[in-house]
Short mmCIF file of C-alpha atoms and ligand atoms in Angstrom, two decimals:
data_model
loop_
_atom_site.label_atom_id
_atom_site.label_comp_id
_atom_site.label_asym_id
_atom_site.label_seq_id
_atom_site.Cartn_x
_atom_site.Cartn_y
_atom_site.Cartn_z
CA MET A 1 73.46 38.21 97.52
CA LYS A 2 71.76 41.22 95.95
CA SER A 3 72.12 41.67 92.21
CA ILE A 4 74.60 44.33 91.16
CA ILE A 5 74.51 46.68 88.20
CA LEU A 6 77.96 48.01 87.27
CA ILE A 7 77.98 51.36 85.49
CA ALA A 8 81.18 52.82 84.10
CA ALA A 9 82.86 54.15 80.99
CA PRO A 10 84.43 51.46 78.75
CA ALA A 11 87.68 50.07 80.23
CA ALA A 12 86.95 51.30 83.75
CA GLY A 13 87.18 47.73 85.05
CA LYS A 14 83.56 46.50 85.01
CA GLY A 15 84.43 43.13 83.49
CA THR A 16 87.37 42.52 85.80
CA GLU A 17 85.41 43.44 88.93
CA ALA A 18 82.47 41.30 87.77
CA SER A 19 84.79 38.27 87.34
CA ILE A 20 86.12 38.69 90.87
CA LEU A 21 82.59 38.92 92.31
CA LYS A 22 81.48 35.92 90.28
CA GLU A 23 84.27 33.72 91.71
CA LYS A 24 83.80 34.94 95.26
CA TYR A 25 80.03 34.97 95.57
CA HIS A 26 79.01 32.44 92.88
CA MET A 27 76.87 34.97 91.12
CA ALA A 28 76.26 34.94 87.38
CA HIS A 29 78.28 37.50 85.39
CA ILE A 30 76.13 38.83 82.58
CA SER A 31 78.12 40.82 80.04
CA THR A 32 75.79 41.93 77.25
CA GLY A 33 78.90 42.75 75.17
CA ASP A 34 80.10 39.12 75.47
CA ILE A 35 76.66 37.78 74.55
CA LEU A 36 76.55 40.07 71.51
CA ARG A 37 80.11 39.14 70.43
CA GLU A 38 78.94 35.48 70.35
CA LYS A 39 75.90 36.41 68.28
CA ALA A 40 78.08 38.50 65.95
CA GLN A 41 79.81 35.28 64.82
CA GLU A 42 76.57 33.94 63.33
CA ASP A 43 76.47 33.83 59.55
CA SER A 44 73.18 35.71 59.25
CA GLU A 45 71.98 39.23 58.61
CA MET A 46 71.51 39.73 62.33
CA GLY A 47 75.03 38.44 63.06
CA ARG A 48 76.57 40.79 60.50
CA ASP A 49 74.55 43.77 61.76
CA ILE A 50 75.62 43.15 65.37
CA ASN A 51 79.23 42.72 64.25
CA TYR A 52 79.19 46.07 62.44
CA LYS A 53 77.63 47.85 65.41
CA ILE A 54 80.06 46.41 67.95
CA ASN A 55 83.09 47.23 65.81
CA ASN A 56 81.93 50.82 65.50
CA GLY A 57 80.77 51.34 69.08
CA ILE A 58 77.10 51.71 68.06
CA PHE A 59 74.42 50.35 70.41
CA VAL A 60 72.28 47.46 69.20
CA SER A 61 68.52 48.05 69.45
CA ASP A 62 66.91 48.25 72.86
CA GLU A 63 64.37 45.58 71.81
CA LEU A 64 67.10 43.05 71.01
CA ILE A 65 69.02 43.65 74.19
CA ILE A 66 65.88 43.52 76.37
CA ASP A 67 64.89 40.15 74.84
CA ILE A 68 68.40 38.79 75.40
CA LEU A 69 68.47 39.96 78.99
CA LYS A 70 65.03 38.71 79.88
CA GLU A 71 65.93 35.22 78.73
CA ARG A 72 69.33 35.33 80.48
CA ILE A 73 68.18 36.40 83.97
CA GLN A 74 65.69 33.56 84.12
CA LYS A 75 68.43 30.92 83.90
CA ASP A 76 69.20 28.85 87.00
CA ASP A 77 72.60 30.44 87.65
CA CYS A 78 70.90 33.79 88.25
CA ALA A 79 68.83 32.55 91.19
CA ASN A 80 71.64 33.54 93.58
CA GLY A 81 71.89 37.09 92.22
CA TYR A 82 73.79 38.31 89.18
CA ILE A 83 76.13 41.05 88.06
CA LEU A 84 75.12 43.17 85.08
CA ASP A 85 78.11 44.40 83.08
CA GLY A 86 77.08 46.57 80.12
CA PHE A 87 73.34 46.73 80.78
CA PRO A 88 71.41 48.98 81.04
CA ARG A 89 73.14 51.35 78.63
CA ASN A 90 70.48 54.06 78.48
CA VAL A 91 67.41 55.23 80.37
CA ALA A 92 64.97 53.42 78.04
CA GLN A 93 66.70 50.11 78.85
CA ALA A 94 66.61 50.93 82.58
CA GLU A 95 62.88 51.62 82.39
CA ALA A 96 62.25 48.39 80.49
CA TYR A 97 64.36 46.56 83.07
CA GLN A 98 62.22 47.93 85.92
CA GLU A 99 59.14 46.49 84.18
CA MET A 100 60.90 43.18 83.65
CA LEU A 101 61.84 42.92 87.32
CA LYS A 102 58.27 43.60 88.34
CA GLU A 103 56.97 40.95 85.97
CA LEU A 104 59.51 38.35 87.11
CA ASN A 105 59.20 39.32 90.78
CA LYS A 106 62.90 40.03 91.15
CA ASP A 107 64.70 42.77 93.13
CA LEU A 108 66.72 45.55 91.55
CA GLY A 109 69.62 45.19 94.00
CA ILE A 110 72.31 47.87 94.00
CA VAL A 111 74.14 49.98 91.43
CA ILE A 112 77.89 50.50 91.66
CA VAL A 113 79.40 53.26 89.54
CA ILE A 114 83.12 52.88 88.80
CA ASP A 115 84.43 56.40 88.23
CA ILE A 116 87.43 56.78 85.93
CA ASP A 117 89.23 59.65 84.17
CA LYS A 118 88.86 59.64 80.41
CA ASN A 119 92.64 59.63 79.81
CA VAL A 120 93.29 56.72 82.17
CA ALA A 121 90.60 54.67 80.42
CA ALA A 122 91.88 55.54 76.94
CA LYS A 123 95.36 54.27 77.89
CA ARG A 124 93.93 51.03 79.26
CA ILE A 125 91.99 50.40 76.05
CA ALA A 126 95.16 50.24 73.97
CA GLY A 127 96.59 47.44 76.15
CA ARG A 128 93.45 45.40 76.66
CA ARG A 129 93.49 41.80 75.38
CA SER A 130 90.55 39.40 75.65
CA CYS A 131 90.21 35.64 75.64
CA PRO A 132 87.70 34.66 72.92
CA ASN A 133 87.11 31.34 74.69
CA CYS A 134 86.58 31.99 78.42
CA LYS A 135 86.17 35.80 78.10
CA ALA A 136 88.92 36.57 80.63
CA VAL A 137 90.38 40.05 80.21
CA PHE A 138 94.10 40.98 80.41
CA ASN A 139 96.12 44.13 79.91
CA VAL A 140 99.63 44.19 78.53
CA ASN A 141 100.20 47.66 80.04
CA SER A 142 99.31 46.64 83.59
CA ASP A 143 101.45 44.56 85.97
CA GLU A 144 98.27 43.39 87.71
CA LEU A 145 96.65 42.17 84.50
CA LYS A 146 99.53 41.03 82.28
CA PRO A 147 99.08 37.42 81.04
CA LYS A 148 101.67 35.03 82.56
CA VAL A 149 102.54 33.66 79.13
CA GLU A 150 102.65 36.43 76.55
CA GLY A 151 99.68 36.37 74.20
CA HIS A 152 97.88 33.48 75.93
CA CYS A 153 95.03 33.21 78.43
CA ASP A 154 96.13 32.28 81.99
CA LYS A 155 92.91 30.35 82.53
CA CYS A 156 92.49 28.27 79.38
CA GLY A 157 95.61 28.89 77.26
CA THR A 158 93.69 30.24 74.26
CA GLU A 159 95.44 32.86 72.14
CA LEU A 160 94.36 36.35 73.24
CA VAL A 161 92.85 38.85 70.82
CA GLN A 162 92.50 42.61 70.72
CA ARG A 163 88.87 43.63 70.23
CA ALA A 164 88.30 45.57 67.01
CA ASP A 165 86.63 48.36 69.02
CA ASP A 166 89.56 48.61 71.46
CA ASN A 167 91.51 51.37 69.76
CA GLU A 168 91.86 54.99 70.80
CA GLU A 169 89.85 56.34 67.87
CA THR A 170 86.76 54.19 68.50
CA TYR A 171 87.26 54.68 72.21
CA LEU A 172 86.57 58.42 72.02
CA GLY A 173 83.22 57.74 70.34
CA ARG A 174 82.37 55.05 72.88
CA TYR A 175 83.33 57.37 75.73
CA ASN A 176 81.16 60.19 74.37
CA THR A 177 78.27 57.76 73.95
CA TYR A 178 78.76 56.74 77.58
CA ILE A 179 78.56 60.37 78.75
CA GLU A 180 75.57 61.18 76.57
CA LYS A 181 73.48 58.01 76.84
CA THR A 182 74.66 55.95 79.81
CA SER A 183 75.71 58.42 82.51
CA PRO A 184 72.12 59.79 82.92
CA LEU A 185 71.40 56.39 84.47
CA ILE A 186 73.29 57.49 87.57
CA ASP A 187 70.63 60.11 88.19
CA PHE A 188 67.88 57.63 87.36
CA TYR A 189 69.10 55.15 89.98
CA ASP A 190 70.10 57.87 92.48
CA LYS A 191 66.42 58.76 92.70
CA LEU A 192 65.78 55.15 93.76
CA GLY A 193 68.48 55.43 96.44
CA VAL A 194 70.56 52.48 95.24
CA VAL A 195 73.77 54.11 93.91
CA TYR A 196 77.31 53.71 95.31
CA HIS A 197 80.47 55.16 93.77
CA VAL A 198 83.99 53.68 93.70
CA ASP A 199 87.19 55.15 92.29
CA GLY A 200 88.44 53.02 89.39
CA ASN A 201 91.58 55.00 88.57
CA SER A 202 93.98 53.06 90.78
CA GLY A 203 93.62 49.50 89.58
CA ILE A 204 91.91 46.25 90.37
CA GLU A 205 92.75 45.75 94.04
CA PHE A 206 91.70 49.20 95.16
CA THR A 207 88.49 49.04 93.14
CA HIS A 208 87.61 45.69 94.67
CA GLU A 209 88.39 46.84 98.24
CA GLN A 210 85.88 49.64 97.84
CA VAL A 211 83.25 47.28 96.40
CA GLU A 212 83.72 44.88 99.33
CA LYS A 213 83.10 47.73 101.77
CA ILE A 214 79.83 48.52 100.03
CA LEU A 215 78.74 44.88 100.05
CA GLY A 216 79.57 44.64 103.76
CA GLU A 217 77.33 47.58 104.65
P1 AMP B 301 80.99 46.10 75.93
O1 AMP B 301 81.65 44.76 75.85
O2 AMP B 301 80.07 46.24 77.12
O3 AMP B 301 81.98 47.24 75.82
O4 AMP B 301 80.03 46.21 74.65
C1 AMP B 301 80.54 46.16 73.34
C2 AMP B 301 79.49 46.66 72.37
O5 AMP B 301 78.33 45.81 72.41
C3 AMP B 301 78.96 48.07 72.62
O6 AMP B 301 79.80 49.08 72.10
C4 AMP B 301 77.62 48.00 71.88
O7 AMP B 301 77.82 48.03 70.48
C5 AMP B 301 77.13 46.60 72.22
N1 AMP B 301 76.35 46.54 73.50
C6 AMP B 301 76.71 45.93 74.66
N2 AMP B 301 75.77 46.07 75.60
C7 AMP B 301 74.77 46.79 75.02
C8 AMP B 301 73.50 47.30 75.48
N3 AMP B 301 73.07 47.09 76.74
N4 AMP B 301 72.75 48.00 74.61
C9 AMP B 301 73.15 48.23 73.33
N5 AMP B 301 74.33 47.80 72.84
C10 AMP B 301 75.14 47.09 73.67
#
């Protein structure tokens, strides 16, 4: 399977779609946000700095994220292709990633953009709950994504948490950062002829149906 880069505004459904693809095609799901949330727990200056940045929707440095990614994509579970969820976040990261692929002799694969209206995404953010253990994502405002037992992860039973950056106020900043810094990537990858768009406004099943069509092409 080709590797897949998912590009979308926060809460458009990147993580959920990546989990479905991981199960189905046995590809690695690489969420740079999840990796950083782990690192943010460390009792060190770096851990505290990452924690502050995540909680305020500020990007960590390109150097740090590039190092993290380079190490991650060389792990055995990436041999079969992988899904990037949250990387690259700006054109500088995309350029560094192109260099990395060349160096490691890996293919870029395809880019899937999940389009979503700002207001739909902002509503989703308020209901999003995450499992700190297995990283599964739920949504108390969605019938498709509600946990079976209130407040607990369907997969491992761990108590669900609401991310500190999942509130409407921080969301607006994160959305604006997406438009300003991340959305130019669509043009960057369009020039390479690897971009596909899906509509993410209508929920998980519809998003996934569209992704399957692209993968079947
Ligand atoms: P996410 O889980 O993808 O919404 O990411 C949560 C937060 O982690 C972001 O708001 C950033 O602070 C940080 N982050 C995740 N991925 C990256 C990246 N590729 N570059 C810089 N910061 C990132």
